[in-house]
CSV table of N, CA, C and O in Angstrom, one decimal:
chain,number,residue,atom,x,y,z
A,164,UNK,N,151.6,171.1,-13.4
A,164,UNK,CA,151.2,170.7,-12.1
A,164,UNK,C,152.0,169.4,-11.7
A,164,UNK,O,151.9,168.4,-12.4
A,165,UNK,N,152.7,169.4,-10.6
A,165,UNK,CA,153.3,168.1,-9.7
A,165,UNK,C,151.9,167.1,-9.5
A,165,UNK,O,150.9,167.7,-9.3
A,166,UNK,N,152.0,165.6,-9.6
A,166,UNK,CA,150.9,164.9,-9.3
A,166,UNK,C,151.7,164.3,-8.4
A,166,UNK,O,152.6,163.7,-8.8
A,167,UNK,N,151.6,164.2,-6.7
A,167,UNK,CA,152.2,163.8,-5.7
A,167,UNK,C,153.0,164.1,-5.0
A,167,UNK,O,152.9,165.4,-4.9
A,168,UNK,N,153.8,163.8,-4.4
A,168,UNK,CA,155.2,164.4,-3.9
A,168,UNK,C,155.7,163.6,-3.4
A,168,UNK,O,155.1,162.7,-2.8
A,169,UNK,N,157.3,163.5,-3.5
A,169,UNK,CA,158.3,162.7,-2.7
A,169,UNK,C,158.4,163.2,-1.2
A,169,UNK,O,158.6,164.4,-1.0
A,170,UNK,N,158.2,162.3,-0.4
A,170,UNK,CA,159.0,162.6,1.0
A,170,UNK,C,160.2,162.7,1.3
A,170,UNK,O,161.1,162.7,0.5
A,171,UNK,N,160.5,162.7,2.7
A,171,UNK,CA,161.8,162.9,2.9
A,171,UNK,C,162.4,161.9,3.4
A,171,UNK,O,161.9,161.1,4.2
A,172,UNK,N,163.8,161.9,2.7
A,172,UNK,CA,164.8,160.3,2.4
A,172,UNK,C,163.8,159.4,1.7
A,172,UNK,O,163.3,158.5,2.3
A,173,UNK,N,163.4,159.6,0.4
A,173,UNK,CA,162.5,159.0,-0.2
A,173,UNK,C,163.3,159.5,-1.8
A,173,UNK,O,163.9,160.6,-1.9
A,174,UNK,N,163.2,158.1,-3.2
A,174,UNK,CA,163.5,158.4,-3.8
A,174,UNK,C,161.9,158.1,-5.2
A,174,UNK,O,161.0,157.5,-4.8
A,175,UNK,N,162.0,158.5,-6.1
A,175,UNK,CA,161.1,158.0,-7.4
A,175,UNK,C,160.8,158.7,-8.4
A,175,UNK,O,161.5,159.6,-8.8
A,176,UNK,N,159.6,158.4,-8.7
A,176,UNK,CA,158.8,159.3,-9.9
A,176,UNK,C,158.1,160.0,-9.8
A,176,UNK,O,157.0,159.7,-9.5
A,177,UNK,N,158.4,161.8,-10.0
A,177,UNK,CA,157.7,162.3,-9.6
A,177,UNK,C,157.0,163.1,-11.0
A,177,UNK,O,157.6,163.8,-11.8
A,178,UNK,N,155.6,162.7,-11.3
A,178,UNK,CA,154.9,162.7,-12.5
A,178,UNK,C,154.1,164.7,-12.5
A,178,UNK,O,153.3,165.3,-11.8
A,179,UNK,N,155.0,165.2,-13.6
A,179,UNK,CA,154.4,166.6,-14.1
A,179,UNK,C,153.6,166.9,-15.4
A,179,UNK,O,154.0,166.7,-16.5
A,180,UNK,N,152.1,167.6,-15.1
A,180,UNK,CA,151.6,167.2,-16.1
A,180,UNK,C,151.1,168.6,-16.9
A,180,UNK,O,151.4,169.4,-16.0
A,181,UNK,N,150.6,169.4,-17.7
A,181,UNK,CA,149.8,170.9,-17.7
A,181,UNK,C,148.4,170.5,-17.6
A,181,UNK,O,147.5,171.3,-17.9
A,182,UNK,N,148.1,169.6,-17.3
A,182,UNK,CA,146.7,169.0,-17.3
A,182,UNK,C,146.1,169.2,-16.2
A,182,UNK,O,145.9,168.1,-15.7
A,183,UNK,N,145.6,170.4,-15.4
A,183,UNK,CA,145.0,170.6,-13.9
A,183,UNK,C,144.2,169.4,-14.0
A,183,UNK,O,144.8,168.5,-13.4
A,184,UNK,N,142.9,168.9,-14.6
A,184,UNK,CA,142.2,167.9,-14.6
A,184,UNK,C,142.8,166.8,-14.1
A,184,UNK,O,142.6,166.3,-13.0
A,185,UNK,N,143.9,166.4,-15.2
A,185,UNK,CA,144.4,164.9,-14.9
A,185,UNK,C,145.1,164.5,-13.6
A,185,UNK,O,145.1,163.4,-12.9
A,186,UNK,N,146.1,166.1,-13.5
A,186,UNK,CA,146.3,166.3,-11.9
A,186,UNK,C,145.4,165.9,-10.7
A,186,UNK,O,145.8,164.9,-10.1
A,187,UNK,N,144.5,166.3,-10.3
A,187,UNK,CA,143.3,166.5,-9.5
A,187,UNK,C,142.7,165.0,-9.6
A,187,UNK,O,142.3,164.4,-8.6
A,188,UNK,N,142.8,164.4,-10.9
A,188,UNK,CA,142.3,163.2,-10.8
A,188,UNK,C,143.2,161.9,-10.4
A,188,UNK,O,142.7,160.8,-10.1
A,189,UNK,N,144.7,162.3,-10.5
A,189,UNK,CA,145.7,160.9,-9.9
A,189,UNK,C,145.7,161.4,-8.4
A,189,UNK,O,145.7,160.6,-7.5
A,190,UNK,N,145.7,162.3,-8.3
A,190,UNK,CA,146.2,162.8,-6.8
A,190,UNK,C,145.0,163.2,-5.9
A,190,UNK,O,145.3,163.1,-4.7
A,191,UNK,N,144.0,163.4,-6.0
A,191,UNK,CA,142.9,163.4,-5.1
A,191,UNK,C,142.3,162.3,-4.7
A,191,UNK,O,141.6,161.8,-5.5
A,192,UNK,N,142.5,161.8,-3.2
A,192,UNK,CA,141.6,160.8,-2.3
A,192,UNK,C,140.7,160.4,-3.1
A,192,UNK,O,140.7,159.2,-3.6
A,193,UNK,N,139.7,161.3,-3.3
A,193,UNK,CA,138.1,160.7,-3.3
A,193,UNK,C,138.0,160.4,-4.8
A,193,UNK,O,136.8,160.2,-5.0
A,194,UNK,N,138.8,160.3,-6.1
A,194,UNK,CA,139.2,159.4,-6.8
A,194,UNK,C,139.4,158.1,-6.7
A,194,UNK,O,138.8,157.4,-7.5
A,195,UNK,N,140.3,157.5,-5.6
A,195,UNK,CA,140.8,156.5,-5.3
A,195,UNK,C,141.7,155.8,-6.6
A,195,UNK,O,142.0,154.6,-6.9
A,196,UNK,N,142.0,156.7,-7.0
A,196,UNK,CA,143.5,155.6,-7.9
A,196,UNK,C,144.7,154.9,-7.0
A,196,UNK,O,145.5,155.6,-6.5
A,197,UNK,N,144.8,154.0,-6.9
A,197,UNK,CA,145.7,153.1,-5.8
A,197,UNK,C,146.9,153.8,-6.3
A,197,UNK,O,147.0,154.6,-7.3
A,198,UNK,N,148.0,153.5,-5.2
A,198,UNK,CA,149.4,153.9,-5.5
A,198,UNK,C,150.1,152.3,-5.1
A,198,UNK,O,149.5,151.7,-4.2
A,199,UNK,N,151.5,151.4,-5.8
A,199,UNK,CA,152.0,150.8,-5.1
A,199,UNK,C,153.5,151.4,-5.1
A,199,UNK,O,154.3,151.9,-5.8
A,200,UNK,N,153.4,151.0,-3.6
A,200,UNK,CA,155.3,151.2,-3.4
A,200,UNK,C,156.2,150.1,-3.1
A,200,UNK,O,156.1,149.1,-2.3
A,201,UNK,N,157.2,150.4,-3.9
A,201,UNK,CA,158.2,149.1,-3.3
A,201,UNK,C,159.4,150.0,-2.3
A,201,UNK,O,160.2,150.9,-2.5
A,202,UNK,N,159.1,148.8,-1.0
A,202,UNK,CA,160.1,149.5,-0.6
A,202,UNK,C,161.4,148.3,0.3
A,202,UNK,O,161.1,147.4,1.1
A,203,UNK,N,162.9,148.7,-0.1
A,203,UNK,CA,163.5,148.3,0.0
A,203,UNK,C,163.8,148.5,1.8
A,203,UNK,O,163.8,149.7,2.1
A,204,UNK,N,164.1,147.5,2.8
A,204,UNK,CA,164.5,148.1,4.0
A,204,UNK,C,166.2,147.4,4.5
A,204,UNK,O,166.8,146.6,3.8
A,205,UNK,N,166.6,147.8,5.4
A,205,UNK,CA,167.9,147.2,5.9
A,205,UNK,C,168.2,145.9,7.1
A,205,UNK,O,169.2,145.4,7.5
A,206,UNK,N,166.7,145.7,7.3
A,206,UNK,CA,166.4,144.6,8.4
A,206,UNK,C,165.1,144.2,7.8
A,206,UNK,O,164.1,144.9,7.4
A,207,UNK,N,165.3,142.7,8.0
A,207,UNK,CA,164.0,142.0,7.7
A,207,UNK,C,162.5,142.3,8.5
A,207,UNK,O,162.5,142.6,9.7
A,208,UNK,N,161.6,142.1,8.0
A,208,UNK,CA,160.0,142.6,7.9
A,208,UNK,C,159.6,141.3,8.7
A,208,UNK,O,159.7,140.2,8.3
A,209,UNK,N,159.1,142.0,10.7
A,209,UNK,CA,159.1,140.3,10.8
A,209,UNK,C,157.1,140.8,11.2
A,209,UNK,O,156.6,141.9,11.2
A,210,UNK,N,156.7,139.6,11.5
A,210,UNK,CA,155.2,139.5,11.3
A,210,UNK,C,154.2,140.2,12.4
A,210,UNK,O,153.0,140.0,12.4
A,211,UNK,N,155.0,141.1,13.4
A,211,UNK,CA,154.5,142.4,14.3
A,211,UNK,C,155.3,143.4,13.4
A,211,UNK,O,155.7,144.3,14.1
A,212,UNK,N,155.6,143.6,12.2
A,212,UNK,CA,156.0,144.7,12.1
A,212,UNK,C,154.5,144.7,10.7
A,212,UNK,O,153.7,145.6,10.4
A,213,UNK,N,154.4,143.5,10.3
A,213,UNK,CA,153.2,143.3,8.8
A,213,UNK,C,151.9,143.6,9.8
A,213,UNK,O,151.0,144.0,9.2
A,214,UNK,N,151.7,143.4,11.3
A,214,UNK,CA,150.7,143.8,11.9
A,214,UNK,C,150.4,145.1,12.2
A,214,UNK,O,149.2,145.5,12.4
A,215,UNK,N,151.7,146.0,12.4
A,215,UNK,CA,151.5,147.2,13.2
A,215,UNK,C,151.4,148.0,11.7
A,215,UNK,O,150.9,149.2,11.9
A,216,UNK,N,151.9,147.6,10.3
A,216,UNK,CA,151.6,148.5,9.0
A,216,UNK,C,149.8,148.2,8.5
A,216,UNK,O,149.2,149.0,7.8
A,217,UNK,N,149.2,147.0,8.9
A,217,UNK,CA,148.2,147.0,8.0
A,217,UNK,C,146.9,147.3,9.2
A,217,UNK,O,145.7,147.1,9.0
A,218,UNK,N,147.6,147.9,10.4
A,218,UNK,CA,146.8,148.6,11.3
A,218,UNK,C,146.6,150.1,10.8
A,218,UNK,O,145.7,150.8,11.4
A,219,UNK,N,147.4,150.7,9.9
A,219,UNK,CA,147.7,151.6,9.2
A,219,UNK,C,148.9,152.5,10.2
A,219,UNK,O,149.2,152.4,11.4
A,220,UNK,N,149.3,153.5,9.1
A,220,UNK,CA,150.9,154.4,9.6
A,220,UNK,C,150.4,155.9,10.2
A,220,UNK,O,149.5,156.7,9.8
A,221,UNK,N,151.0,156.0,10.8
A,221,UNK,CA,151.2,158.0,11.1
A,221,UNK,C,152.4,158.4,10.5
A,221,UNK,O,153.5,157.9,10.5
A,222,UNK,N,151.9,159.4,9.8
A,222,UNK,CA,152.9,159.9,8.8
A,222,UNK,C,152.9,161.3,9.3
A,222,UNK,O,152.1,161.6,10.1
A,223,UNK,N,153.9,162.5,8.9
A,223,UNK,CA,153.5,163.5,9.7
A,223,UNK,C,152.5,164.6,9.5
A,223,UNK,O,152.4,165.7,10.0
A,224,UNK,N,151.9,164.0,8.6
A,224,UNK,CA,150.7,165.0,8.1
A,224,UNK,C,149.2,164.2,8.2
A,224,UNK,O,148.3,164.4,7.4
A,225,UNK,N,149.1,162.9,9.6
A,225,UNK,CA,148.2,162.1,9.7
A,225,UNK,C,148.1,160.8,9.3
A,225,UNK,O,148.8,160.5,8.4
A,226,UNK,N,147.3,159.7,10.0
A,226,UNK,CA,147.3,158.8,9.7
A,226,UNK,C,146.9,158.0,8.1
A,226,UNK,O,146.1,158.6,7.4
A,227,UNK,N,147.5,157.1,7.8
A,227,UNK,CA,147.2,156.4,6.2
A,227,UNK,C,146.7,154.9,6.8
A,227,UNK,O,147.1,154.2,7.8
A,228,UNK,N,145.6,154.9,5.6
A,228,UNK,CA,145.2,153.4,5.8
A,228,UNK,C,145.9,152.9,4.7
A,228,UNK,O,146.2,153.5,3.7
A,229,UNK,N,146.2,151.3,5.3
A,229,UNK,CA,147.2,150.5,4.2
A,229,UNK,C,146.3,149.7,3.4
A,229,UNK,O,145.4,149.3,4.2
A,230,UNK,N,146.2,149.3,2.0
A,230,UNK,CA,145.0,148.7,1.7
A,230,UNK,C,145.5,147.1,1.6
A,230,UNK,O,144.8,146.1,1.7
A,231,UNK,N,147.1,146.9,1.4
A,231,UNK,CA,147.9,145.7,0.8
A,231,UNK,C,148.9,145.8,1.8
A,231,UNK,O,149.2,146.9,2.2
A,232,UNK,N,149.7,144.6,2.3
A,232,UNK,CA,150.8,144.9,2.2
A,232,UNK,C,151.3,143.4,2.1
A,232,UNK,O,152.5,143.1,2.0
């Protein structure tokens, strides 16, 4: 079983397990196992952009709340 998935233009780790359980348990919401990402950009992060991410993102499959940034 895949535990997550890469997006697109996105690079990392993507963790395969035979463990349906342990699957179900990194990758399901109502778990809550935190994820962090580092992410590298090409223009600096200015302090309306740290406002409009920890208001949380639309992604194309719905909104995400940010818990850090």
């Amino acid at each position: 079983y895949p535990i997550g998935r890469l997006d697109r233009n996105t690079t990392g780790l993507l963790l395969m397990t035979n463990d349906g359980d342990l699957a179900q348990k990194l990758s399901h919401p109502s778990c809550k196992i935190k994820k962090i990402y580092h992410v590298v950009l090409d223009r600096p992060l200015t302090e309306e952009h740290i406002n409009q991410i920890s208001k949380g993102v639309v992604l194309e499959d719905g909104r995400i709340k940010v818990d850090q940034i």
